[in-house]
GROMACS .gro file of N, CA and C in nm:
model
  342
    1GLN      N    1 -10.150 -10.105   7.779
    1GLN     CA    2 -10.256 -10.044   7.859
    1GLN      C    3 -10.306  -9.918   7.789
    2VAL      N    4 -10.436  -9.913   7.766
    2VAL     CA    5 -10.496  -9.796   7.703
    2VAL      C    6 -10.498  -9.680   7.802
    3GLN      N    7 -10.469  -9.562   7.752
    3GLN     CA    8 -10.484  -9.440   7.831
    3GLN      C    9 -10.583  -9.347   7.762
    4LEU      N   10 -10.665  -9.284   7.843
    4LEU     CA   11 -10.768  -9.194   7.794
    4LEU      C   12 -10.755  -9.062   7.868
    5VAL      N   13 -10.743  -8.952   7.795
    5VAL     CA   14 -10.725  -8.821   7.857
    5VAL      C   15 -10.827  -8.725   7.798
    6GLU      N   16 -10.923  -8.687   7.881
    6GLU     CA   17 -11.029  -8.596   7.838
    6GLU      C   18 -10.994  -8.452   7.875
    7SER      N   19 -11.041  -8.358   7.794
    7SER     CA   20 -11.019  -8.217   7.822
    7SER      C   21 -11.130  -8.134   7.758
    8GLY      N   22 -11.135  -8.008   7.797
    8GLY     CA   23 -11.227  -7.915   7.732
    8GLY      C   24 -11.350  -7.877   7.812
    9GLY      N   25 -11.367  -7.936   7.929
    9GLY     CA   26 -11.482  -7.902   8.010
    9GLY      C   27 -11.470  -7.764   8.072
   10GLY      N   28 -11.575  -7.723   8.141
   10GLY     CA   29 -11.573  -7.593   8.208
   10GLY      C   30 -11.712  -7.551   8.250
   11LEU      N   31 -11.721  -7.425   8.289
   11LEU     CA   32 -11.848  -7.364   8.331
   11LEU      C   33 -11.903  -7.283   8.214
   12VAL      N   34 -12.027  -7.308   8.180
   12VAL     CA   35 -12.089  -7.238   8.069
   12VAL      C   36 -12.233  -7.206   8.104
   13GLN      N   37 -12.284  -7.097   8.050
   13GLN     CA   38 -12.422  -7.060   8.075
   13GLN      C   39 -12.517  -7.144   7.989
   14PRO      N   40 -12.640  -7.159   8.033
   14PRO     CA   41 -12.737  -7.230   7.949
   14PRO      C   42 -12.745  -7.169   7.809
   15GLY      N   43 -12.750  -7.256   7.710
   15GLY     CA   44 -12.749  -7.211   7.572
   15GLY      C   45 -12.612  -7.201   7.511
   16GLY      N   46 -12.509  -7.214   7.593
   16GLY     CA   47 -12.373  -7.203   7.545
   16GLY      C   48 -12.320  -7.331   7.482
   17SER      N   49 -12.194  -7.327   7.444
   17SER     CA   50 -12.130  -7.439   7.376
   17SER      C   51 -11.997  -7.473   7.440
   18LEU      N   52 -11.959  -7.598   7.428
   18LEU     CA   53 -11.828  -7.647   7.466
   18LEU      C   54 -11.786  -7.755   7.368
   19ARG      N   55 -11.656  -7.772   7.355
   19ARG     CA   56 -11.603  -7.880   7.272
   19ARG      C   57 -11.507  -7.963   7.358
   20LEU      N   58 -11.541  -8.088   7.374
   20LEU     CA   59 -11.459  -8.181   7.451
   20LEU      C   60 -11.367  -8.259   7.357
   21SER      N   61 -11.250  -8.290   7.406
   21SER     CA   62 -11.154  -8.369   7.329
   21SER      C   63 -11.103  -8.485   7.414
   22CYS      N   64 -11.070  -8.591   7.346
   22CYS     CA   65 -11.017  -8.709   7.415
   22CYS      C   66 -10.900  -8.763   7.335
   23ALA      N   67 -10.786  -8.773   7.401
   23ALA     CA   68 -10.667  -8.832   7.340
   23ALA      C   69 -10.651  -8.973   7.395
   24THR      N   70 -10.623  -9.066   7.306
   24THR     CA   71 -10.609  -9.204   7.348
   24THR      C   72 -10.474  -9.259   7.305
   25SER      N   73 -10.432  -9.360   7.374
   25SER     CA   74 -10.313  -9.433   7.334
   25SER      C   75 -10.356  -9.573   7.294
   26GLY      N   76 -10.271  -9.644   7.228
   26GLY     CA   77 -10.308  -9.779   7.187
   26GLY      C   78 -10.330  -9.788   7.038
   27SER      N   79 -10.284  -9.895   6.981
   27SER     CA   80 -10.286  -9.909   6.836
   27SER      C   81 -10.420  -9.956   6.780
   28ILE      N   82 -10.514  -9.990   6.870
   28ILE     CA   83 -10.640 -10.046   6.821
   28ILE      C   84 -10.749  -9.941   6.807
   29PHE      N   85 -10.716  -9.815   6.834
   29PHE     CA   86 -10.818  -9.711   6.835
   29PHE      C   87 -10.900  -9.711   6.707
   30SER      N   88 -10.833  -9.716   6.593
   30SER     CA   89 -10.904  -9.699   6.466
   30SER      C   90 -11.001  -9.814   6.437
   31PHE      N   91 -10.990  -9.924   6.510
   31PHE     CA   92 -11.078 -10.038   6.487
   31PHE      C   93 -11.196 -10.042   6.583
   32LYS      N   94 -11.197  -9.951   6.680
   32LYS     CA   95 -11.297  -9.957   6.786
   32LYS      C   96 -11.403  -9.850   6.771
   33ALA      N   97 -11.527  -9.887   6.801
   33ALA     CA   98 -11.629  -9.785   6.821
   33ALA      C   99 -11.595  -9.710   6.949
   34MET      N  100 -11.614  -9.579   6.946
   34MET     CA  101 -11.583  -9.495   7.061
   34MET      C  102 -11.706  -9.417   7.104
   35GLY      N  103 -11.704  -9.372   7.227
   35GLY     CA  104 -11.820  -9.299   7.275
   35GLY      C  105 -11.785  -9.199   7.382
   36TRP      N  106 -11.877  -9.110   7.405
   36TRP     CA  107 -11.870  -9.018   7.519
   36TRP      C  108 -11.978  -9.058   7.618
   37TYR      N  109 -11.937  -9.070   7.741
   37TYR     CA  110 -12.024  -9.105   7.851
   37TYR      C  111 -12.028  -8.987   7.948
   38ARG      N  112 -12.130  -8.982   8.031
   38ARG     CA  113 -12.133  -8.881   8.135
   38ARG      C  114 -12.194  -8.938   8.261
   39GLN      N  115 -12.153  -8.880   8.373
   39GLN     CA  116 -12.206  -8.920   8.502
   39GLN      C  117 -12.237  -8.797   8.583
   40ALA      N  118 -12.363  -8.778   8.611
   40ALA     CA  119 -12.407  -8.667   8.696
   40ALA      C  120 -12.409  -8.714   8.841
   41PRO      N  121 -12.401  -8.622   8.935
   41PRO     CA  122 -12.403  -8.660   9.077
   41PRO      C  123 -12.524  -8.745   9.112
   42GLY      N  124 -12.500  -8.857   9.176
   42GLY     CA  125 -12.609  -8.944   9.220
   42GLY      C  126 -12.671  -9.028   9.110
   43LYS      N  127 -12.614  -9.023   8.990
   43LYS     CA  128 -12.670  -9.098   8.879
   43LYS      C  129 -12.567  -9.194   8.821
   44GLN      N  130 -12.616  -9.292   8.748
   44GLN     CA  131 -12.526  -9.387   8.683
   44GLN      C  132 -12.464  -9.324   8.559
   45ARG      N  133 -12.346  -9.374   8.525
   45ARG     CA  134 -12.282  -9.330   8.403
   45ARG      C  135 -12.365  -9.374   8.283
   46GLU      N  136 -12.379  -9.284   8.186
   46GLU     CA  137 -12.459  -9.316   8.068
   46GLU      C  138 -12.383  -9.279   7.941
   47LEU      N  139 -12.410  -9.355   7.837
   47LEU     CA  140 -12.353  -9.326   7.706
   47LEU      C  141 -12.439  -9.222   7.637
   48VAL      N  142 -12.379  -9.111   7.595
   48VAL     CA  143 -12.457  -9.005   7.529
   48VAL      C  144 -12.432  -8.997   7.380
   49ALA      N  145 -12.316  -9.042   7.334
   49ALA     CA  146 -12.287  -9.036   7.190
   49ALA      C  147 -12.186  -9.144   7.155
   50GLY      N  148 -12.206  -9.206   7.041
   50GLY     CA  149 -12.114  -9.309   6.995
   50GLY      C  150 -12.081  -9.290   6.849
   51ILE      N  151 -11.964  -9.340   6.809
   51ILE     CA  152 -11.922  -9.332   6.670
   51ILE      C  153 -11.847  -9.459   6.635
   52THR      N  154 -11.885  -9.522   6.524
   52THR     CA  155 -11.819  -9.645   6.483
   52THR      C  156 -11.683  -9.614   6.420
   53SER      N  157 -11.608  -9.719   6.392
   53SER     CA  158 -11.476  -9.699   6.333
   53SER      C  159 -11.484  -9.632   6.196
   54ASP      N  160 -11.596  -9.649   6.127
   54ASP     CA  161 -11.612  -9.588   5.995
   54ASP      C  162 -11.699  -9.463   5.997
   55GLY      N  163 -11.726  -9.410   6.116
   55GLY     CA  164 -11.786  -9.278   6.127
   55GLY      C  165 -11.938  -9.271   6.143
   56ARG      N  166 -12.005  -9.383   6.159
   56ARG     CA  167 -12.148  -9.376   6.185
   56ARG      C  168 -12.171  -9.336   6.330
   57THR      N  169 -12.269  -9.250   6.350
   57THR     CA  170 -12.292  -9.195   6.483
   57THR      C  171 -12.430  -9.230   6.537
   58ASN      N  172 -12.440  -9.228   6.669
   58ASN     CA  173 -12.571  -9.240   6.733
   58ASN      C  174 -12.566  -9.161   6.863
   59TYR      N  175 -12.683  -9.118   6.907
   59TYR     CA  176 -12.693  -9.028   7.021
   59TYR      C  177 -12.809  -9.068   7.112
   60ALA      N  178 -12.791  -9.039   7.239
   60ALA     CA  179 -12.901  -9.051   7.333
   60ALA      C  180 -13.006  -8.947   7.297
   61ASP      N  181 -13.130  -8.979   7.321
   61ASP     CA  182 -13.239  -8.887   7.287
   61ASP      C  183 -13.220  -8.751   7.354
   62SER      N  184 -13.162  -8.752   7.473
   62SER     CA  185 -13.149  -8.629   7.550
   62SER      C  186 -13.053  -8.528   7.487
   63VAL      N  187 -12.965  -8.574   7.397
   63VAL     CA  188 -12.866  -8.484   7.338
   63VAL      C  189 -12.878  -8.475   7.187
   64LYS      N  190 -12.967  -8.553   7.129
   64LYS     CA  191 -12.981  -8.558   6.984
   64LYS      C  192 -13.014  -8.418   6.929
   65GLY      N  193 -12.943  -8.379   6.826
   65GLY     CA  194 -12.964  -8.248   6.766
   65GLY      C  195 -12.883  -8.137   6.831
   66ARG      N  196 -12.819  -8.166   6.944
   66ARG     CA  197 -12.740  -8.064   7.013
   66ARG      C  198 -12.592  -8.101   7.020
   67PHE      N  199 -12.564  -8.230   7.030
   67PHE     CA  200 -12.426  -8.279   7.042
   67PHE      C  201 -12.383  -8.344   6.911
   68THR      N  202 -12.255  -8.332   6.880
   68THR     CA  203 -12.198  -8.397   6.761
   68THR      C  204 -12.066  -8.463   6.799
   69ILE      N  205 -12.058  -8.592   6.775
   69ILE     CA  206 -11.935  -8.666   6.803
   69ILE      C  207 -11.857  -8.682   6.673
   70SER      N  208 -11.725  -8.676   6.684
   70SER     CA  209 -11.640  -8.696   6.568
   70SER      C  210 -11.511  -8.764   6.613
   71ARG      N  211 -11.436  -8.815   6.517
   71ARG     CA  212 -11.312  -8.883   6.550
   71ARG      C  213 -11.208  -8.857   6.442
   72ASP      N  214 -11.083  -8.866   6.483
   72ASP     CA  215 -10.971  -8.856   6.390
   72ASP      C  216 -10.885  -8.981   6.414
   73ASN      N  217 -10.899  -9.078   6.327
   73ASN     CA  218 -10.828  -9.204   6.347
   73ASN      C  219 -10.676  -9.188   6.335
   74ALA      N  220 -10.633  -9.094   6.254
   74ALA     CA  221 -10.489  -9.072   6.238
   74ALA      C  222 -10.426  -9.020   6.367
   75LYS      N  223 -10.502  -8.943   6.442
   75LYS     CA  224 -10.452  -8.885   6.567
   75LYS      C  225 -10.501  -8.958   6.691
   76SER      N  226 -10.584  -9.060   6.671
   76SER     CA  227 -10.641  -9.135   6.784
   76SER      C  228 -10.713  -9.043   6.882
   77THR      N  229 -10.795  -8.954   6.828
   77THR     CA  230 -10.870  -8.862   6.912
   77THR      C  231 -11.019  -8.871   6.879
   78VAL      N  232 -11.098  -8.839   6.977
   78VAL     CA  233 -11.243  -8.831   6.958
   78VAL      C  234 -11.292  -8.705   7.027
   79SER      N  235 -11.385  -8.636   6.964
   79SER     CA  236 -11.432  -8.507   7.014
   79SER      C  237 -11.583  -8.508   7.030
   80LEU      N  238 -11.630  -8.414   7.110
   80LEU     CA  239 -11.774  -8.396   7.129
   80LEU      C  240 -11.804  -8.248   7.128
   81GLN      N  241 -11.872  -8.203   7.025
   81GLN     CA  242 -11.918  -8.064   7.017
   81GLN      C  243 -12.055  -8.057   7.083
   82MET      N  244 -12.066  -7.974   7.184
   82MET     CA  245 -12.191  -7.963   7.259
   82MET      C  246 -12.247  -7.822   7.244
   83ASN      N  247 -12.364  -7.811   7.187
   83ASN     CA  248 -12.430  -7.684   7.166
   83ASN      C  249 -12.562  -7.681   7.244
   84SER      N  250 -12.614  -7.562   7.260
   84SER     CA  251 -12.743  -7.543   7.328
   84SER      C  252 -12.745  -7.617   7.462
   85LEU      N  253 -12.640  -7.598   7.539
   85LEU     CA  254 -12.627  -7.673   7.664
   85LEU      C  255 -12.735  -7.635   7.764
   86LYS      N  256 -12.775  -7.734   7.841
   86LYS     CA  257 -12.881  -7.719   7.941
   86LYS      C  258 -12.824  -7.753   8.079
   87PRO      N  259 -12.884  -7.703   8.185
   87PRO     CA  260 -12.836  -7.739   8.320
   87PRO      C  261 -12.831  -7.890   8.342
   88GLU      N  262 -12.921  -7.964   8.282
   88GLU     CA  263 -12.922  -8.109   8.300
   88GLU      C  264 -12.808  -8.179   8.228
   89ASP      N  265 -12.730  -8.105   8.149
   89ASP     CA  266 -12.609  -8.162   8.088
   89ASP      C  267 -12.490  -8.160   8.185
   90THR      N  268 -12.508  -8.098   8.299
   90THR     CA  269 -12.401  -8.091   8.398
   90THR      C  270 -12.362  -8.232   8.443
   91ALA      N  271 -12.235  -8.264   8.429
   91ALA     CA  272 -12.185  -8.398   8.461
   91ALA      C  273 -12.035  -8.401   8.438
   92VAL      N  274 -11.973  -8.511   8.481
   92VAL     CA  275 -11.837  -8.541   8.440
   92VAL      C  276 -11.846  -8.624   8.313
   93TYR      N  277 -11.774  -8.582   8.211
   93TYR     CA  278 -11.778  -8.648   8.081
   93TYR      C  279 -11.651  -8.731   8.060
   94TYR      N  280 -11.671  -8.851   8.010
   94TYR     CA  281 -11.562  -8.945   7.985
   94TYR      C  282 -11.571  -8.997   7.842
   95CYS      N  283 -11.456  -9.027   7.785
   95CYS     CA  284 -11.458  -9.102   7.660
   95CYS      C  285 -11.410  -9.243   7.688
   96ASN      N  286 -11.455  -9.335   7.606
   96ASN     CA  287 -11.414  -9.474   7.617
   96ASN      C  288 -11.463  -9.547   7.493
   97ALA      N  289 -11.421  -9.669   7.481
   97ALA     CA  290 -11.471  -9.752   7.372
   97ALA      C  291 -11.618  -9.787   7.398
   98VAL      N  292 -11.683  -9.839   7.296
   98VAL     CA  293 -11.819  -9.889   7.309
   98VAL      C  294 -11.820 -10.035   7.263
   99PRO      N  295 -11.844 -10.133   7.350
   99PRO     CA  296 -11.855 -10.120   7.495
   99PRO      C  297 -11.723 -10.077   7.557
  100PRO      N  298 -11.728 -10.025   7.678
  100PRO     CA  299 -11.608  -9.963   7.736
  100PRO      C  300 -11.501 -10.063   7.776
  101TRP      N  301 -11.374 -10.016   7.763
  101TRP     CA  302 -11.264 -10.089   7.824
  101TRP      C  303 -11.278 -10.081   7.976
  102ASN      N  304 -11.200 -10.161   8.046
  102ASN     CA  305 -11.209 -10.160   8.192
  102ASN      C  306 -11.115 -10.057   8.254
  103VAL      N  307 -11.075  -9.958   8.179
  103VAL     CA  308 -10.997  -9.847   8.231
  103VAL      C  309 -11.064  -9.718   8.187
  104TRP      N  310 -11.066  -9.620   8.277
  104TRP     CA  311 -11.130  -9.491   8.250
  104TRP      C  312 -11.030  -9.379   8.275
  105GLY      N  313 -11.048  -9.271   8.203
  105GLY     CA  314 -10.969  -9.151   8.229
  105GLY      C  315 -11.024  -9.076   8.349
  106GLN      N  316 -10.970  -8.958   8.372
  106GLN     CA  317 -11.014  -8.878   8.487
  106GLN      C  318 -11.143  -8.803   8.458
  107GLY      N  319 -11.180  -8.795   8.332
  107GLY     CA  320 -11.300  -8.723   8.294
  107GLY      C  321 -11.277  -8.573   8.292
  108THR      N  322 -11.376  -8.501   8.241
  108THR     CA  323 -11.372  -8.355   8.240
  108THR      C  324 -11.507  -8.302   8.284
  109GLN      N  325 -11.504  -8.209   8.378
  109GLN     CA  326 -11.628  -8.157   8.438
  109GLN      C  327 -11.693  -8.054   8.345
  110VAL      N  328 -11.820  -8.073   8.320
  110VAL     CA  329 -11.902  -7.976   8.248
  110VAL      C  330 -12.010  -7.927   8.342
  111THR      N  331 -12.014  -7.798   8.363
  111THR     CA  332 -12.115  -7.737   8.449
  111THR      C  333 -12.190  -7.632   8.370
  112VAL      N  334 -12.321  -7.649   8.362
  112VAL     CA  335 -12.406  -7.555   8.289
  112VAL      C  336 -12.492  -7.482   8.392
  113SER      N  337 -12.464  -7.356   8.409
  113SER     CA  338 -12.532  -7.280   8.512
  113SER      C  339 -12.524  -7.132   8.483
  114SER      N  340 -12.628  -7.061   8.522
  114SER     CA  341 -12.625  -6.915   8.506
  114SER      C  342 -12.574  -6.849   8.633
   0.00000   0.00000   0.00000
């Protein structure tokens, strides 16, 4: 059973930065594309950043140029550096495979507010 543990969220002012981390279990991590998803209140969960097993990245238009996804296959971790944060980035952030496994972590809350 895969386990996903997200951390690093918090309250930040507009224009600020946060770095999210995700620790995973399971031996197949290095073979899977991974991503960061987010879900804002009243909205569907959306994929905001993805990274293939060999490090190619892609981003939702809403975060392109501000967010950077990275991974460490040796440690089975994936990170999301978020810069120039906006109030509309407020959401619970989750990591998962792309496409996602049928198990989710608890997520980490990101709140962007002055």
